[in-house]
mmCIF file of C-alpha atoms and ligand atoms in Angstrom:
data_model
loop_
_atom_site.group_PDB
_atom_site.id
_atom_site.type_symbol
_atom_site.label_atom_id
_atom_site.label_comp_id
_atom_site.label_asym_id
_atom_site.label_seq_id
_atom_site.Cartn_x
_atom_site.Cartn_y
_atom_site.Cartn_z
ATOM 1 C CA MET E 13 -10.324 12.705 4.637
ATOM 2 C CA ARG E 14 -7.827 15.500 4.269
ATOM 3 C CA TYR E 15 -4.886 15.603 1.887
ATOM 4 C CA ARG E 16 -1.357 16.981 1.653
ATOM 5 C CA THR E 17 1.385 17.180 -0.948
ATOM 6 C CA ILE E 18 4.532 15.049 -0.936
ATOM 7 C CA GLY E 19 7.467 15.663 -3.305
ATOM 8 C CA THR E 20 9.124 18.969 -4.069
ATOM 9 C CA THR E 21 9.187 19.369 -7.845
ATOM 10 C CA PRO E 22 6.373 19.584 -10.399
ATOM 11 C CA ASP E 23 7.467 16.157 -11.735
ATOM 12 C CA THR E 24 7.512 14.366 -8.401
ATOM 13 C CA ARG E 25 4.694 16.053 -6.473
ATOM 14 C CA ARG E 26 1.740 13.877 -5.394
ATOM 15 C CA GLU E 27 -1.351 14.493 -3.293
ATOM 16 C CA VAL E 28 -1.810 11.914 -0.550
ATOM 17 C CA SER E 29 -4.191 11.472 2.360
ATOM 18 C CA VAL E 30 -2.911 12.804 5.694
ATOM 19 C CA LEU E 31 -3.131 9.266 7.127
ATOM 20 C CA ALA E 32 -1.074 6.488 5.511
ATOM 21 C CA LEU E 33 -1.814 2.766 5.903
ATOM 22 C CA GLY E 34 0.896 0.142 6.419
ATOM 23 C CA ALA E 35 0.472 -3.217 4.700
ATOM 24 C CA MET E 36 3.491 -4.818 6.392
ATOM 25 C CA LEU E 37 1.646 -7.793 7.849
ATOM 26 C CA PHE E 38 -0.970 -8.161 5.102
ATOM 27 C CA GLY E 39 -0.726 -11.572 3.466
ATOM 28 C CA SER E 40 1.249 -13.067 6.350
ATOM 29 C CA GLN E 41 0.143 -12.360 9.930
ATOM 30 C CA THR E 42 -3.094 -10.726 8.705
ATOM 31 C CA ASP E 43 -5.092 -13.028 6.416
ATOM 32 C CA GLU E 44 -6.216 -12.028 2.954
ATOM 33 C CA GLU E 45 -9.896 -11.482 3.793
ATOM 34 C CA THR E 46 -9.113 -9.166 6.712
ATOM 35 C CA SER E 47 -6.388 -7.357 4.751
ATOM 36 C CA PHE E 48 -8.754 -6.708 1.833
ATOM 37 C CA ALA E 49 -11.458 -5.479 4.243
ATOM 38 C CA VAL E 50 -9.021 -3.017 5.885
ATOM 39 C CA LEU E 51 -7.743 -1.808 2.490
ATOM 40 C CA ASP E 52 -11.299 -1.403 1.149
ATOM 41 C CA ARG E 53 -12.396 0.586 4.201
ATOM 42 C CA TYR E 54 -9.283 2.788 3.996
ATOM 43 C CA VAL E 55 -9.991 3.644 0.344
ATOM 44 C CA GLU E 56 -13.703 4.130 1.036
ATOM 45 C CA ALA E 57 -12.752 6.696 3.715
ATOM 46 C CA GLY E 58 -10.614 8.579 1.175
ATOM 47 C CA GLY E 59 -7.227 7.062 2.078
ATOM 48 C CA THR E 60 -4.736 7.180 -0.807
ATOM 49 C CA PHE E 61 -1.300 6.385 0.688
ATOM 50 C CA ILE E 62 -0.332 2.729 1.273
ATOM 51 C CA ASP E 63 3.071 1.461 2.435
ATOM 52 C CA THR E 64 4.845 -1.839 1.850
ATOM 53 C CA SER E 65 8.329 -3.245 1.194
ATOM 54 C CA ASP E 66 9.959 -6.002 -0.835
ATOM 55 C CA ASN E 67 10.930 -7.787 2.415
ATOM 56 C CA TYR E 68 7.515 -7.810 4.176
ATOM 57 C CA ALA E 69 7.123 -9.974 6.057
ATOM 58 C CA PHE E 70 10.145 -12.284 5.772
ATOM 59 C CA TRP E 71 10.167 -12.937 9.523
ATOM 60 C CA ALA E 72 6.636 -14.356 9.465
ATOM 61 C CA ASP E 73 7.666 -17.572 7.699
ATOM 62 C CA GLY E 74 11.453 -17.427 7.621
ATOM 63 C CA GLY E 75 11.425 -16.632 3.894
ATOM 64 C CA GLN E 76 12.546 -13.478 2.066
ATOM 65 C CA GLY E 77 9.268 -11.545 2.101
ATOM 66 C CA GLY E 78 7.127 -10.356 -0.796
ATOM 67 C CA GLN E 79 3.747 -11.567 0.533
ATOM 68 C CA SER E 80 2.601 -7.995 1.260
ATOM 69 C CA GLU E 81 3.416 -6.695 -2.241
ATOM 70 C CA GLU E 82 1.791 -9.763 -3.790
ATOM 71 C CA LEU E 83 -1.374 -9.271 -1.738
ATOM 72 C CA LEU E 84 -1.497 -5.605 -2.750
ATOM 73 C CA GLY E 85 -1.113 -6.698 -6.393
ATOM 74 C CA ARG E 86 -4.106 -9.046 -6.079
ATOM 75 C CA TRP E 87 -6.128 -6.409 -4.261
ATOM 76 C CA ARG E 88 -5.321 -3.740 -6.880
ATOM 77 C CA ARG E 89 -6.351 -6.025 -9.730
ATOM 78 C CA SER E 90 -9.553 -7.241 -8.073
ATOM 79 C CA ARG E 91 -10.665 -3.686 -7.194
ATOM 80 C CA GLY E 92 -9.490 -1.985 -10.392
ATOM 81 C CA ILE E 93 -7.208 0.329 -8.403
ATOM 82 C CA GLY E 94 -5.227 2.727 -10.584
ATOM 83 C CA GLU E 95 -3.103 5.850 -10.224
ATOM 84 C CA GLU E 96 -5.383 7.438 -7.625
ATOM 85 C CA ILE E 97 -3.761 5.360 -4.869
ATOM 86 C CA VAL E 98 -0.081 5.956 -4.064
ATOM 87 C CA ILE E 99 1.638 2.675 -3.143
ATOM 88 C CA ALA E 100 5.084 3.160 -1.638
ATOM 89 C CA THR E 101 7.561 0.310 -1.408
ATOM 90 C CA LYS E 102 11.156 -0.166 -0.243
ATOM 91 C CA LEU E 103 14.230 -2.146 -1.165
ATOM 92 C CA GLY E 104 17.593 -2.833 0.405
ATOM 93 C CA ALA E 105 16.561 -4.846 3.471
ATOM 94 C CA ARG E 106 15.401 -8.049 1.815
ATOM 95 C CA PRO E 107 17.376 -11.028 3.170
ATOM 96 C CA LEU E 108 19.472 -12.631 0.450
ATOM 97 C CA ALA E 109 18.503 -16.143 1.543
ATOM 98 C CA PRO E 110 15.621 -17.756 3.416
ATOM 99 C CA GLY E 111 16.261 -18.139 7.112
ATOM 100 C CA THR E 112 18.558 -15.087 7.244
ATOM 101 C CA SER E 113 17.876 -11.448 8.145
ATOM 102 C CA TYR E 114 18.564 -7.897 7.004
ATOM 103 C CA VAL E 115 20.860 -7.459 9.981
ATOM 104 C CA ASP E 116 23.693 -9.484 8.440
ATOM 105 C CA ASN E 117 22.503 -10.611 5.004
ATOM 106 C CA ALA E 118 20.602 -7.743 3.346
ATOM 107 C CA GLU E 119 20.376 -7.274 -0.410
ATOM 108 C CA GLY E 120 21.801 -3.762 0.062
ATOM 109 C CA LEU E 121 21.750 -0.723 -2.227
ATOM 110 C CA SER E 122 24.035 -1.505 -5.174
ATOM 111 C CA ALA E 123 22.966 -0.290 -8.632
ATOM 112 C CA LYS E 124 22.260 -3.911 -9.621
ATOM 113 C CA VAL E 125 20.021 -4.568 -6.603
ATOM 114 C CA ILE E 126 18.177 -1.273 -7.083
ATOM 115 C CA ARG E 127 17.388 -2.132 -10.704
ATOM 116 C CA GLU E 128 16.494 -5.791 -10.175
ATOM 117 C CA SER E 129 14.595 -5.456 -6.906
ATOM 118 C CA ALA E 130 12.554 -2.514 -8.182
ATOM 119 C CA GLU E 131 11.566 -4.589 -11.201
ATOM 120 C CA ARG E 132 10.489 -7.491 -9.000
ATOM 121 C CA SER E 133 8.429 -5.119 -6.837
ATOM 122 C CA ARG E 134 6.713 -3.772 -9.954
ATOM 123 C CA ASP E 135 5.877 -7.353 -10.964
ATOM 124 C CA ARG E 136 4.505 -8.292 -7.543
ATOM 125 C CA LEU E 137 2.443 -5.103 -7.301
ATOM 126 C CA GLY E 138 1.380 -5.334 -10.955
ATOM 127 C CA VAL E 139 2.336 -1.740 -11.781
ATOM 128 C CA ALA E 140 4.432 -0.196 -14.566
ATOM 129 C CA LYS E 141 5.679 2.515 -12.224
ATOM 130 C CA LEU E 142 6.429 2.523 -8.478
ATOM 131 C CA ASP E 143 4.859 5.701 -7.067
ATOM 132 C CA LEU E 144 7.391 6.063 -4.240
ATOM 133 C CA LEU E 145 10.490 3.914 -3.684
ATOM 134 C CA TYR E 146 12.533 4.065 -0.469
ATOM 135 C CA ALA E 147 16.033 2.940 0.428
ATOM 136 C CA HIS E 148 14.958 0.833 3.427
ATOM 137 C CA ILE E 149 18.198 0.673 5.443
ATOM 138 C CA GLU E 150 21.767 1.911 4.998
ATOM 139 C CA ASP E 151 24.305 -0.012 2.927
ATOM 140 C CA GLN E 152 27.738 1.057 4.087
ATOM 141 C CA ARG E 153 29.556 -1.245 1.622
ATOM 142 C CA VAL E 154 28.356 0.475 -1.548
ATOM 143 C CA PRO E 155 29.590 3.988 -2.458
ATOM 144 C CA LEU E 156 26.776 6.474 -1.883
ATOM 145 C CA GLN E 157 27.276 7.844 -5.405
ATOM 146 C CA GLU E 158 26.362 4.435 -6.872
ATOM 147 C CA THR E 159 23.156 4.262 -4.809
ATOM 148 C CA VAL E 160 22.176 7.830 -5.694
ATOM 149 C CA GLU E 161 22.735 7.218 -9.411
ATOM 150 C CA GLY E 162 20.960 3.836 -9.275
ATOM 151 C CA PHE E 163 17.767 5.354 -7.855
ATOM 152 C CA ALA E 164 17.921 8.421 -10.121
ATOM 153 C CA GLU E 165 18.147 6.235 -13.234
ATOM 154 C CA LEU E 166 14.839 4.589 -12.390
ATOM 155 C CA VAL E 167 13.188 7.994 -12.042
ATOM 156 C CA SER E 168 14.574 9.234 -15.351
ATOM 157 C CA GLU E 169 13.401 6.038 -17.079
ATOM 158 C CA GLY E 170 9.921 6.555 -15.650
ATOM 159 C CA SER E 171 9.744 3.339 -13.612
ATOM 160 C CA VAL E 172 9.735 5.233 -10.273
ATOM 161 C CA GLY E 173 7.915 8.472 -9.464
ATOM 162 C CA LEU E 174 9.387 9.719 -6.211
ATOM 163 C CA LEU E 175 12.309 8.696 -3.976
ATOM 164 C CA GLY E 176 12.473 8.223 -0.221
ATOM 165 C CA VAL E 177 14.809 6.996 2.481
ATOM 166 C CA SER E 178 14.300 5.189 5.787
ATOM 167 C CA ASN E 179 16.389 4.377 8.869
ATOM 168 C CA HIS E 180 19.517 6.231 7.666
ATOM 169 C CA ALA E 181 21.751 8.531 9.701
ATOM 170 C CA ILE E 182 20.749 12.076 8.816
ATOM 171 C CA TRP E 183 24.262 12.974 7.699
ATOM 172 C CA ARG E 184 24.002 10.191 5.156
ATOM 173 C CA VAL E 185 20.604 11.464 3.914
ATOM 174 C CA GLU E 186 22.039 14.957 3.546
ATOM 175 C CA ARG E 187 25.153 13.638 1.758
ATOM 176 C CA ALA E 188 23.071 11.579 -0.673
ATOM 177 C CA ARG E 189 20.786 14.540 -1.390
ATOM 178 C CA ALA E 190 23.769 16.824 -1.890
ATOM 179 C CA LEU E 191 25.375 14.348 -4.323
ATOM 180 C CA ALA E 192 22.108 14.129 -6.249
ATOM 181 C CA ALA E 193 21.610 17.907 -6.317
ATOM 182 C CA ALA E 194 25.193 18.525 -7.492
ATOM 183 C CA ALA E 195 24.684 16.091 -10.361
ATOM 184 C CA GLY E 196 21.246 17.486 -11.251
ATOM 185 C CA LEU E 197 19.616 14.176 -10.277
ATOM 186 C CA PRO E 198 16.438 13.533 -8.285
ATOM 187 C CA GLY E 199 17.154 12.798 -4.614
ATOM 188 C CA TYR E 200 15.264 11.561 -1.569
ATOM 189 C CA GLU E 201 12.198 13.690 -0.823
ATOM 190 C CA VAL E 202 10.307 11.528 1.684
ATOM 191 C CA LEU E 203 11.905 10.426 4.950
ATOM 192 C CA GLN E 204 10.409 7.416 6.760
ATOM 193 C CA TYR E 205 11.330 7.000 10.437
ATOM 194 C CA ALA E 206 9.704 5.672 13.594
ATOM 195 C CA HIS E 207 7.956 8.574 15.306
ATOM 196 C CA SER E 208 5.281 8.802 17.977
ATOM 197 C CA HIS E 209 4.441 11.071 20.883
ATOM 198 C CA LEU E 210 6.431 9.028 23.392
ATOM 199 C CA ARG E 211 10.141 9.318 22.694
ATOM 200 C CA PRO E 212 12.724 6.570 23.095
ATOM 201 C CA ARG E 213 16.214 6.911 24.493
ATOM 202 C CA PHE E 214 18.482 7.270 21.482
ATOM 203 C CA ASP E 215 21.580 5.781 23.060
ATOM 204 C CA VAL E 216 20.439 2.180 23.184
ATOM 205 C CA PRO E 217 22.360 0.121 20.581
ATOM 206 C CA GLU E 218 20.360 -2.342 18.523
ATOM 207 C CA GLY E 219 21.203 -4.913 15.846
ATOM 208 C CA LEU E 220 21.693 -2.622 12.869
ATOM 209 C CA PHE E 221 22.692 0.452 14.817
ATOM 210 C CA PRO E 222 25.633 0.002 17.219
ATOM 211 C CA ASP E 223 25.748 3.755 17.964
ATOM 212 C CA GLY E 224 22.110 3.865 19.041
ATOM 213 C CA SER E 225 18.904 3.803 17.049
ATOM 214 C CA LEU E 226 18.895 5.554 13.675
ATOM 215 C CA GLY E 227 15.412 4.301 12.947
ATOM 216 C CA HIS E 228 13.706 6.788 15.271
ATOM 217 C CA ALA E 229 13.080 10.391 14.273
ATOM 218 C CA GLY E 230 15.306 12.319 16.664
ATOM 219 C CA PRO E 231 16.302 15.954 17.063
ATOM 220 C CA ASP E 232 18.654 15.872 14.035
ATOM 221 C CA LEU E 233 15.881 14.740 11.763
ATOM 222 C CA LEU E 234 13.351 17.271 13.069
ATOM 223 C CA SER E 235 15.929 20.043 12.657
ATOM 224 C CA TYR E 236 16.630 18.832 9.100
ATOM 225 C CA LEU E 237 12.904 18.915 8.248
ATOM 226 C CA ARG E 238 12.668 22.458 9.568
ATOM 227 C CA ALA E 239 15.575 23.491 7.335
ATOM 228 C CA GLU E 240 14.245 21.724 4.201
ATOM 229 C CA PRO E 241 10.560 22.568 3.988
ATOM 230 C CA GLY E 242 9.914 20.439 0.860
ATOM 231 C CA LEU E 243 10.630 17.182 2.665
ATOM 232 C CA THR E 244 7.970 15.034 4.331
ATOM 233 C CA LEU E 245 8.349 12.773 7.357
ATOM 234 C CA VAL E 246 6.349 9.570 7.074
ATOM 235 C CA ALA E 247 6.086 8.473 10.703
ATOM 236 C CA TYR E 248 6.067 4.702 11.047
ATOM 237 C CA SER E 249 4.742 2.856 14.128
ATOM 238 C CA PRO E 250 2.963 6.005 15.426
ATOM 239 C CA LEU E 251 0.833 3.836 17.726
ATOM 240 C CA LEU E 252 3.973 2.118 19.040
ATOM 241 C CA LYS E 253 2.642 -1.172 17.672
ATOM 242 C CA GLY E 254 -0.346 -0.999 20.002
ATOM 243 C CA ALA E 255 1.623 -0.082 23.163
ATOM 244 C CA TYR E 256 -0.680 2.842 24.092
ATOM 245 C CA THR E 257 -3.468 0.285 24.575
ATOM 246 C CA HIS E 258 -1.225 -2.576 25.699
ATOM 247 C CA PRO E 259 1.471 -0.988 27.935
ATOM 248 C CA ASP E 260 3.298 -4.326 28.228
ATOM 249 C CA ARG E 261 4.326 -3.838 24.577
ATOM 250 C CA LEU E 262 6.354 -0.705 25.320
ATOM 251 C CA PRO E 263 9.994 -1.452 24.404
ATOM 252 C CA ALA E 264 12.747 -1.063 26.996
ATOM 253 C CA ASP E 265 14.172 2.091 25.387
ATOM 254 C CA PHE E 266 10.984 3.955 26.430
ATOM 255 C CA ASP E 267 11.710 3.229 30.090
ATOM 256 C CA HIS E 268 12.835 6.717 31.213
ATOM 257 C CA PRO E 269 11.287 9.673 33.126
ATOM 258 C CA GLY E 270 9.937 11.378 29.980
ATOM 259 C CA THR E 271 7.508 8.550 29.298
ATOM 260 C CA PRO E 272 5.152 8.985 32.306
ATOM 261 C CA ALA E 273 5.260 12.779 31.837
ATOM 262 C CA ARG E 274 4.158 12.521 28.216
ATOM 263 C CA LEU E 275 1.579 9.800 28.968
ATOM 264 C CA THR E 276 0.001 12.057 31.585
ATOM 265 C CA VAL E 277 -0.547 14.868 29.077
ATOM 266 C CA LEU E 278 -1.766 12.467 26.397
ATOM 267 C CA ARG E 279 -4.363 11.084 28.811
ATOM 268 C CA GLU E 280 -5.439 14.586 29.904
ATOM 269 C CA VAL E 281 -5.982 15.684 26.309
ATOM 270 C CA ALA E 282 -7.777 12.429 25.510
ATOM 271 C CA GLN E 283 -10.159 13.104 28.399
ATOM 272 C CA GLU E 284 -10.713 16.741 27.365
ATOM 273 C CA THR E 285 -11.506 15.838 23.762
ATOM 274 C CA GLY E 286 -13.372 12.578 24.357
ATOM 275 C CA ALA E 287 -10.881 10.894 22.021
ATOM 276 C CA THR E 288 -8.618 7.905 22.640
ATOM 277 C CA VAL E 289 -4.897 8.278 23.361
ATOM 278 C CA ASN E 290 -4.156 6.703 19.943
ATOM 279 C CA GLN E 291 -6.292 9.380 18.278
ATOM 280 C CA VAL E 292 -4.600 12.208 20.189
ATOM 281 C CA VAL E 293 -1.187 10.939 19.045
ATOM 282 C CA LEU E 294 -2.296 10.820 15.394
ATOM 283 C CA ALA E 295 -4.047 14.221 15.520
ATOM 284 C CA TRP E 296 -0.931 15.731 17.151
ATOM 285 C CA GLN E 297 1.172 14.455 14.226
ATOM 286 C CA ILE E 298 -1.296 15.355 11.458
ATOM 287 C CA GLY E 299 -1.694 18.925 12.717
ATOM 288 C CA ALA E 300 1.988 19.488 13.499
ATOM 289 C CA GLU E 301 3.902 22.468 12.180
ATOM 290 C CA LEU E 302 6.314 20.072 10.450
ATOM 291 C CA PRO E 303 4.960 17.954 7.594
ATOM 292 C CA ILE E 304 4.319 14.589 9.251
ATOM 293 C CA VAL E 305 2.198 11.781 7.804
ATOM 294 C CA PRO E 306 1.422 9.067 10.368
ATOM 295 C CA LEU E 307 1.721 5.572 8.888
ATOM 296 C CA VAL E 308 -0.524 3.280 10.916
ATOM 297 C CA GLY E 309 -0.931 -0.456 10.969
ATOM 298 C CA ALA E 310 -4.275 -2.181 11.567
ATOM 299 C CA SER E 311 -5.083 -5.846 11.997
ATOM 300 C CA SER E 312 -8.858 -5.222 11.904
ATOM 301 C CA VAL E 313 -11.342 -2.764 10.423
ATOM 302 C CA ALA E 314 -12.223 -1.630 13.956
ATOM 303 C CA GLN E 315 -8.602 -0.555 14.617
ATOM 304 C CA LEU E 316 -8.539 1.315 11.316
ATOM 305 C CA GLU E 317 -11.827 3.087 12.175
ATOM 306 C CA GLU E 318 -10.245 4.410 15.371
ATOM 307 C CA SER E 319 -7.284 5.798 13.435
ATOM 308 C CA LEU E 320 -9.454 7.268 10.653
ATOM 309 C CA ALA E 321 -11.500 9.230 13.194
ATOM 310 C CA ALA E 322 -8.300 11.013 14.295
ATOM 311 C CA VAL E 323 -8.225 12.858 10.951
ATOM 312 C CA ASP E 324 -11.145 15.013 12.134
ATOM 313 C CA LEU E 325 -9.855 15.574 15.660
ATOM 314 C CA GLU E 326 -8.745 19.200 16.036
ATOM 315 C CA LEU E 327 -6.512 19.955 19.010
ATOM 316 C CA THR E 328 -6.482 23.494 20.379
ATOM 317 C CA PRO E 329 -3.198 25.443 20.236
ATOM 318 C CA GLU E 330 -3.079 25.188 24.033
ATOM 319 C CA GLN E 331 -3.460 21.384 23.996
ATOM 320 C CA ARG E 332 -0.844 21.147 21.267
ATOM 321 C CA ALA E 333 1.565 23.302 23.272
ATOM 322 C CA ARG E 334 1.141 21.077 26.324
ATOM 323 C CA LEU E 335 1.728 17.945 24.231
ATOM 324 C CA ASP E 336 4.835 19.502 22.649
ATOM 325 C CA ALA E 337 6.304 20.636 25.957
ATOM 326 C CA ALA E 338 5.876 17.490 28.084
ATOM 327 C CA HIS E 339 9.144 15.754 28.862
HETATM 328 N N1 NAP I 1 10.623 1.780 7.520
HETATM 329 C C1 NAP I 1 10.641 0.837 8.432
HETATM 330 O O1 NAP I 1 11.708 0.301 8.799
HETATM 331 C C2 NAP I 1 9.336 0.391 9.041
HETATM 332 C C3 NAP I 1 9.340 -0.351 10.255
HETATM 333 C C4 NAP I 1 8.106 -0.723 10.804
HETATM 334 C C5 NAP I 1 6.924 -0.405 10.150
HETATM 335 N N2 NAP I 1 6.956 0.284 8.968
HETATM 336 C C6 NAP I 1 5.718 0.616 8.230
HETATM 337 O O2 NAP I 1 4.811 1.231 9.124
HETATM 338 C C7 NAP I 1 3.552 0.543 9.105
HETATM 339 C C8 NAP I 1 2.891 0.639 10.447
HETATM 340 O O3 NAP I 1 3.759 0.065 11.422
HETATM 341 P P1 NAP I 1 3.180 -0.522 12.769
HETATM 342 O O4 NAP I 1 2.240 -1.640 12.443
HETATM 343 O O5 NAP I 1 4.339 -0.756 13.653
HETATM 344 O O6 NAP I 1 2.332 0.769 13.242
HETATM 345 P P2 NAP I 1 1.444 1.105 14.512
HETATM 346 O O7 NAP I 1 0.287 1.861 13.975
HETATM 347 O O8 NAP I 1 2.287 1.716 15.573
HETATM 348 O O9 NAP I 1 0.970 -0.301 15.084
HETATM 349 C C9 NAP I 1 -0.091 -0.998 14.503
HETATM 350 C C10 NAP I 1 -0.521 -2.074 15.462
HETATM 351 O O10 NAP I 1 -0.996 -1.477 16.649
HETATM 352 C C11 NAP I 1 -2.114 -2.182 17.095
HETATM 353 N N3 NAP I 1 -3.266 -1.268 17.004
HETATM 354 C C12 NAP I 1 -3.622 -0.467 15.988
HETATM 355 N N4 NAP I 1 -4.760 0.197 16.273
HETATM 356 C C13 NAP I 1 -5.105 -0.196 17.501
HETATM 357 C C14 NAP I 1 -6.168 0.110 18.345
HETATM 358 N N5 NAP I 1 -7.129 0.965 17.976
HETATM 359 N N6 NAP I 1 -6.223 -0.466 19.555
HETATM 360 C C15 NAP I 1 -5.284 -1.346 19.938
HETATM 361 N N7 NAP I 1 -4.240 -1.685 19.161
HETATM 362 C C16 NAP I 1 -4.161 -1.119 17.968
HETATM 363 C C17 NAP I 1 -2.295 -3.381 16.192
HETATM 364 O O11 NAP I 1 -1.570 -4.467 16.762
HETATM 365 P P3 NAP I 1 -2.318 -5.899 16.964
HETATM 366 O O12 NAP I 1 -2.588 -6.392 15.590
HETATM 367 O O13 NAP I 1 -1.267 -6.705 17.671
HETATM 368 O O14 NAP I 1 -3.544 -5.676 17.724
HETATM 369 C C18 NAP I 1 -1.643 -2.902 14.914
HETATM 370 O O15 NAP I 1 -1.187 -3.946 14.098
HETATM 371 C C19 NAP I 1 3.928 -0.873 8.661
HETATM 372 O O16 NAP I 1 2.806 -1.554 8.109
HETATM 373 C C20 NAP I 1 5.004 -0.608 7.665
HETATM 374 O O17 NAP I 1 4.402 -0.272 6.421
HETATM 375 C C21 NAP I 1 8.146 0.701 8.427
#
């Protein structure tokens, strides 16, 4: 395994493995035995960066989520896992009632929700301190100042180590960070967005985002990362939920001329290196100039093994240039 630093200040900095593991479906779609086996293998291989959320996976049973955090709590206790493993969680997108969704009934990002939901996540995970806590989705009803202060309070009290943000318009991330900086408060240092080698069209509206997807890392976000070298992009769904191996899973917003062009180069590089397309995608992200940590999902140990092997796949500068340029 290889490691990198997330966080920008001496107080918030943490070393994490260059490959993060998503626990979204653990405890719901993925049964406990398989989930524990994947988690054990990840840690055995040197993995130290696990991702969950207070709303995972509410859609699996029409509830409000929490199964993933609870499973991680049981796994931590049974394995004696301590501070060596960074467990990131999120709040803000938990449905307020069973049978509803974050699209129209999310808990949001008020100071009260931030305090109470973070405490419930600590209970489910069985930890005194959340290593990394993200704002999962935007809350346009609550003043940004209230959200910024709500998160910062938890850091100053010691119940959260590091702050992150996901699925927000970049102007909103910048505004929140500017408000925090002006007040001398800790701000978001880790940005979690969907990012893979294939790129979606950004002008396709979806439930939460009438102006087009804010969940995908687009040019604004990459430009922001370049300008703010302390930030880290945690790239969720880097394997496009299995679409590189099952093309029928590719969502409609990837149906444009750039997709076959990029797939062609991915396949060429896979052939040259003897690796799989999934591994080329992950190696391309891990070795990128910008600080990108791929956050993979796995529903079996075999899938995880394929992703772990990408950590040792070195692409040549020429292969990397071809992958960057394809469009
Ligand atoms: N911030 C957010 O809003 C957000 C949104 C989504 C996800 N996330 C986070 O990101 C994590 C990863 O998301 P993801 O599951 O979408 O990531 P992903 O890595 O793109 O997809 C993982 C899925 O791809 C398939 N897969 C993985 N390895 C494979 C292989 N070698 N061959 C064939 N198929 C393979 C599996 O699907 P099958 O099980 O169907 O085979 C697996 O569950 C989540 O657990 C969550 O923590 C965050």
